[in-house]
Amino acid sequence: MIIRSPAFQDRSCMSDPAPLSLHVPAPSVRPGDRPDFSGVHIPRAGTVPRPPVDVAPEEIRDHAYTIIRVLNRDAEAVGPWAGSLSDEEALQGLRDMMKVRVFDARMLMAQRQGKTSFYMQCLGEEAIACAFQKALAPGDMNFPTYRQQGLLIAGGYPLVDMMNQIFSNDADPLHGRQLPIMYSARSHGFFSISGNLGTQYVQAVGWAMASAIKGDTKIAAGWIGDGSTAESDFHAALVFASTYKAPVVLNIVNNQWAISTFQGIARGGAGTFAARGHGFGIPALRVDGNDYLAVHAVAKWAAERARRNLGPTLVEYVTYRVAAHSTSDDPSAYRPKTESDAWPLGDPIERLKNHLVARGVWSDARHAQYNAEVEAEVLAAQREAEGHGTLHSGGKPSVRDMFEGVYRDMPPHLVRQRRQAGV
Amino acid sequence: MTMIEAIRDAMAVAMTRDPNVVVFGEDVGYFGGVFRCTQGLQQKFGASRCFDTPINESGIVGTAIGMAAYGLRPCVEIQFADYVYPAYDQIVSEAARLRYRSNGDFTAPLTIRMPTGGGIFGGQTHSQSPEALFTHVAGLKTVVPSNPHDAKGLLIAAIEDDDPIIFLEPKRLYNGPFDGYHDRPVTPWSKHPLGEVPEGHFTVPLGQAVVRRPGTAVTVLAYGTMVHVAIAAAEATGIDAEVIDLRTLLPLDLDTIAASVTRTGRCVVVHEATLTSGFGAELAALVQETCFYSLEAPVGRVAGWDTPYPHAQEWDYFPGPARVGEALQAAMAG
């Protein structure tokens, strides 16, 4: 995963330059190759200092080039970022992540069965959204991408409502207007998802500016993937967050892949995505995205910083997209099949489970039992949702509703078109 | 009042009545805008209600959408309509769709002001009329005032409206009405009845056209600067044209249009924007669908040529009273 530097020769005589060549970054391995993460430097858990929340950005520049980790190889929570959660809270985190994974698996199957047209898993990335949600307060607002379903599930949003949206049935909260998984849940601090990448990042900054304009105490969280940091709105968000010191946490989920494109294409010559914060004077942290405890500690730090009017924080979560990009994608066409097994930061559920087992508050038996319980819970929710219908059978949103909500009040031309449509 | 003063007054009125109204954009804060439309607002309402932004149109509109989702009513400025394109994704994909895609869970009550139109030797990037790029987008309302009275009333109505509004201000009309006779002295708004603007709060309802010059011979559909050009063309040709100032392009006041065309039996559509797929095409199609059996001539269109807006050829490009007059005569002959 290391970008090859273009050859550079110091030529004192410039009259005879070699022909120019275009540098196109490429991953170190492709299908059929042995997975290779030798270029990913993983510092030992507990070694990165935890600065005070009012630290000046320039004092923690190194934090953008390392990885904050709490759980070590022996499943112990170590170092200055440990201790942000009680055992009971960590157990809840484990249960949240397990629920997300079971939910994803069921919905993937539902898509294969034709009950919906489309689905996207967050396999391997469950810790990030689930832990982050627990660092927020009621009234705060996430501006998520399509891969933060953990925010909803950890936030207690009803599974059946998520499924109703996925099935576009007659109980779909969005009345069948949106592609599956493009949820919206204001009540749960979850902004309406858009298919257009990066747009929500700058909207999060605006929402945070509004909170500051009104003298409120609410904060916003923006979400973006590694690939989408290349979008113009990523830059716009950082400029505005920097200028107005907006109370926003700007999250980058670096799962190494943007569909088939490895993260080096978006990152270019930057050492890390977090390092992009430096040019904007925004403090930047890089964290082990598969370490629930580290994610929570960093999220809590950044949220507190925002809430105390100290300004924005950029956080890069280092993780790996284990599953296909979506149900329409086949990763074996562009990366080794076993690459996820070789990912050095492991699996977030296994790592937190091992920690809690080592602490004596969880066990393999309880894990298996809870997994069975959550399977039953998700299945029951699915049965209830299917009772309202699926994409091609059962109850559907009304055709009449297709014309509603374009504007607050229906203008004359839409009234005419609705009549033409026979509804 | 001039149109500039009327627009400034509208924002002051809206900001006074509703603490959730905020105004921002490039140079709109301390300096008061490159056209002076926001002069004094920062002094009066403070820098957290009226402020300067980085030069980033997507950032201006994107943050405004976030603010609107929070519950504010942003009224933001794009310095020239020609520079709105970097914000197009936020406008089309986000502001216009937010209510629909979230089933009303989130809304975007924001107003995006932008100076538009030519006739000022603005060349390619200070003269464009991009209204068709917005009327084509479901979820947006598009407004173009033609005088200070309407500018104030429509802008207050836009800020108070719960849907996203594109508010296009013909910059050629900022200081006085302009009928296309570029070689004649410009008259100030103080000499024009529509330069008389009421103090305090009033609105001109969105979606309502107005007959600016009653007539019996032919209906002219116009907005912005072309309203004044059309009236001048009617006077110059002696053709008793009924000039309708659309004011709001979407939602469109089709009833007023249909009533007029049904009566006159003839229709000419005029706009500064380029011809092909311009808003005039929609107007012509609607008139044809709605008034076909009343029409005694083909619906005519006078528009900017299908070229980028040139500099030296300003008055060969701008659809002035001579070209509009020819179209009126053609409609009468047809």
mmCIF file of C-alpha atoms in Angstrom, chain A residues 141 143 172-175 177-178 182 184-187 189-200 202-214 216 218 231-233 235-237 239-240 243-244 401-409 411-413 416, chain B residues 18-20 22 24 48-49 51-72 86 89-90 93-107 137-141 160-164 250-252 254-255 286:
data_model
loop_
_atom_site.group_PDB
_atom_site.id
_atom_site.type_symbol
_atom_site.label_atom_id
_atom_site.label_comp_id
_atom_site.label_asym_id
_atom_site.label_seq_id
_atom_site.Cartn_x
_atom_site.Cartn_y
_atom_site.Cartn_z
ATOM 1 C CA MET A 141 -26.727 15.674 14.492
ATOM 2 C CA PHE A 143 -24.470 13.779 8.629
ATOM 3 C CA ASP A 172 -41.547 2.968 4.601
ATOM 4 C CA PRO A 173 -40.910 6.232 6.499
ATOM 5 C CA LEU A 174 -39.699 7.763 3.212
ATOM 6 C CA HIS A 175 -42.760 6.553 1.256
ATOM 7 C CA ARG A 177 -39.028 7.694 -2.701
ATOM 8 C CA GLN A 178 -35.487 6.710 -1.738
ATOM 9 C CA MET A 182 -30.736 6.066 2.292
ATOM 10 C CA SER A 184 -33.483 9.731 7.359
ATOM 11 C CA ALA A 185 -34.148 9.984 11.094
ATOM 12 C CA ARG A 186 -34.117 13.470 12.533
ATOM 13 C CA SER A 187 -35.420 12.156 15.854
ATOM 14 C CA GLY A 189 -29.795 12.718 15.049
ATOM 15 C CA PHE A 190 -29.371 11.086 11.647
ATOM 16 C CA PHE A 191 -29.507 13.435 8.652
ATOM 17 C CA SER A 192 -31.147 12.356 5.397
ATOM 18 C CA ILE A 193 -28.664 10.356 3.322
ATOM 19 C CA SER A 194 -27.972 11.499 -0.221
ATOM 20 C CA GLY A 195 -26.539 9.482 -3.064
ATOM 21 C CA ASN A 196 -24.249 12.382 -3.959
ATOM 22 C CA LEU A 197 -20.931 11.861 -2.211
ATOM 23 C CA GLY A 198 -19.338 14.474 0.002
ATOM 24 C CA THR A 199 -22.286 16.867 -0.030
ATOM 25 C CA GLN A 200 -23.258 16.158 3.572
ATOM 26 C CA VAL A 202 -20.157 20.683 4.257
ATOM 27 C CA GLN A 203 -23.796 20.591 5.382
ATOM 28 C CA ALA A 204 -22.598 19.257 8.740
ATOM 29 C CA VAL A 205 -20.371 22.309 9.054
ATOM 30 C CA GLY A 206 -23.325 24.583 8.281
ATOM 31 C CA TRP A 207 -25.490 22.827 10.857
ATOM 32 C CA ALA A 208 -22.734 23.327 13.415
ATOM 33 C CA MET A 209 -22.412 26.998 12.421
ATOM 34 C CA ALA A 210 -26.161 27.364 12.973
ATOM 35 C CA SER A 211 -25.835 25.919 16.456
ATOM 36 C CA ALA A 212 -23.084 28.456 17.157
ATOM 37 C CA ILE A 213 -25.083 31.331 15.643
ATOM 38 C CA LYS A 214 -27.996 30.496 17.945
ATOM 39 C CA ASP A 216 -26.855 26.470 21.305
ATOM 40 C CA LYS A 218 -25.450 21.038 20.104
ATOM 41 C CA GLU A 231 -14.650 15.499 -3.716
ATOM 42 C CA SER A 232 -14.633 19.304 -3.726
ATOM 43 C CA ASP A 233 -17.055 19.435 -0.809
ATOM 44 C CA HIS A 235 -12.259 20.837 0.858
ATOM 45 C CA ALA A 236 -15.197 23.240 1.219
ATOM 46 C CA ALA A 237 -16.115 21.681 4.548
ATOM 47 C CA VAL A 239 -12.304 25.631 4.794
ATOM 48 C CA PHE A 240 -15.602 26.654 6.379
ATOM 49 C CA THR A 243 -12.739 29.774 9.191
ATOM 50 C CA TYR A 244 -15.701 29.775 11.583
ATOM 51 C CA ASP A 401 -47.511 10.071 -2.747
ATOM 52 C CA MET A 402 -44.935 10.276 -5.571
ATOM 53 C CA PHE A 403 -46.144 13.828 -6.188
ATOM 54 C CA GLU A 404 -46.183 14.904 -2.544
ATOM 55 C CA GLY A 405 -43.347 16.626 -0.739
ATOM 56 C CA VAL A 406 -41.570 18.081 -3.761
ATOM 57 C CA TYR A 407 -42.634 21.409 -2.277
ATOM 58 C CA ARG A 408 -44.419 22.186 0.979
ATOM 59 C CA ASP A 409 -47.615 22.826 -1.007
ATOM 60 C CA PRO A 411 -47.901 23.703 -7.151
ATOM 61 C CA PRO A 412 -50.399 23.732 -10.038
ATOM 62 C CA HIS A 413 -48.177 21.915 -12.523
ATOM 63 C CA ARG A 416 -51.993 18.629 -13.278
ATOM 64 C CA ASP B 18 -37.166 36.671 12.238
ATOM 65 C CA PRO B 19 -33.951 36.095 14.239
ATOM 66 C CA ASN B 20 -33.408 32.901 12.231
ATOM 67 C CA VAL B 22 -28.982 35.009 8.298
ATOM 68 C CA PHE B 24 -23.839 35.587 3.997
ATOM 69 C CA SER B 48 -23.127 36.315 13.347
ATOM 70 C CA ARG B 49 -26.203 37.330 11.277
ATOM 71 C CA PHE B 51 -20.906 37.706 7.386
ATOM 72 C CA ASP B 52 -18.253 37.248 4.703
ATOM 73 C CA THR B 53 -17.419 33.767 3.422
ATOM 74 C CA PRO B 54 -14.491 32.088 1.741
ATOM 75 C CA ILE B 55 -14.703 32.078 -2.062
ATOM 76 C CA ASN B 56 -16.444 28.743 -2.365
ATOM 77 C CA GLU B 57 -19.944 28.607 -3.823
ATOM 78 C CA SER B 58 -20.484 24.968 -2.904
ATOM 79 C CA GLY B 59 -19.466 25.848 0.636
ATOM 80 C CA ILE B 60 -21.849 28.812 0.735
ATOM 81 C CA VAL B 61 -24.850 26.800 -0.415
ATOM 82 C CA GLY B 62 -23.791 23.608 1.400
ATOM 83 C CA THR B 63 -23.456 25.317 4.771
ATOM 84 C CA ALA B 64 -26.732 27.147 4.121
ATOM 85 C CA ILE B 65 -28.477 23.799 3.612
ATOM 86 C CA GLY B 66 -27.046 22.548 6.902
ATOM 87 C CA MET B 67 -28.214 25.729 8.624
ATOM 88 C CA ALA B 68 -31.660 25.438 7.085
ATOM 89 C CA ALA B 69 -31.842 21.827 8.284
ATOM 90 C CA TYR B 70 -31.038 23.115 11.755
ATOM 91 C CA GLY B 71 -33.887 25.629 11.580
ATOM 92 C CA LEU B 72 -32.393 28.866 10.282
ATOM 93 C CA PRO B 86 -19.632 25.112 -8.359
ATOM 94 C CA ASP B 89 -24.519 19.886 -6.950
ATOM 95 C CA GLN B 90 -25.611 21.310 -3.594
ATOM 96 C CA SER B 93 -28.886 17.219 -5.503
ATOM 97 C CA GLU B 94 -29.435 18.540 -1.998
ATOM 98 C CA ALA B 95 -31.478 21.715 -1.497
ATOM 99 C CA ALA B 96 -34.067 20.802 -4.117
ATOM 100 C CA ARG B 97 -34.427 17.175 -2.985
ATOM 101 C CA LEU B 98 -34.141 17.361 0.782
ATOM 102 C CA ARG B 99 -37.848 17.625 1.606
ATOM 103 C CA TYR B 100 -38.805 14.953 -0.923
ATOM 104 C CA ARG B 101 -36.133 12.398 -0.124
ATOM 105 C CA SER B 102 -36.597 12.711 3.651
ATOM 106 C CA ASN B 103 -40.398 12.851 3.407
ATOM 107 C CA GLY B 104 -40.361 16.206 5.183
ATOM 108 C CA ASP B 105 -38.069 14.991 7.974
ATOM 109 C CA PHE B 106 -35.659 17.766 6.892
ATOM 110 C CA THR B 107 -36.378 20.847 4.771
ATOM 111 C CA VAL B 137 -35.010 21.087 -11.306
ATOM 112 C CA ALA B 138 -37.926 19.639 -9.336
ATOM 113 C CA GLY B 139 -38.038 21.128 -5.869
ATOM 114 C CA LEU B 140 -36.756 24.623 -6.645
ATOM 115 C CA LYS B 141 -38.704 27.843 -7.083
ATOM 116 C CA GLU B 160 -40.401 33.467 4.335
ATOM 117 C CA ASP B 161 -41.145 30.574 1.964
ATOM 118 C CA ASP B 162 -40.422 27.063 3.230
ATOM 119 C CA ASP B 163 -38.957 25.842 -0.063
ATOM 120 C CA PRO B 164 -35.554 26.626 -1.614
ATOM 121 C CA LEU B 250 -41.654 28.263 -11.274
ATOM 122 C CA PRO B 251 -44.281 27.771 -10.028
ATOM 123 C CA LEU B 252 -45.620 29.464 -13.156
ATOM 124 C CA LEU B 254 -50.267 29.634 -16.268
ATOM 125 C CA ASP B 255 -53.784 30.983 -15.638
ATOM 126 C CA LEU B 286 -47.322 25.363 -22.507
#
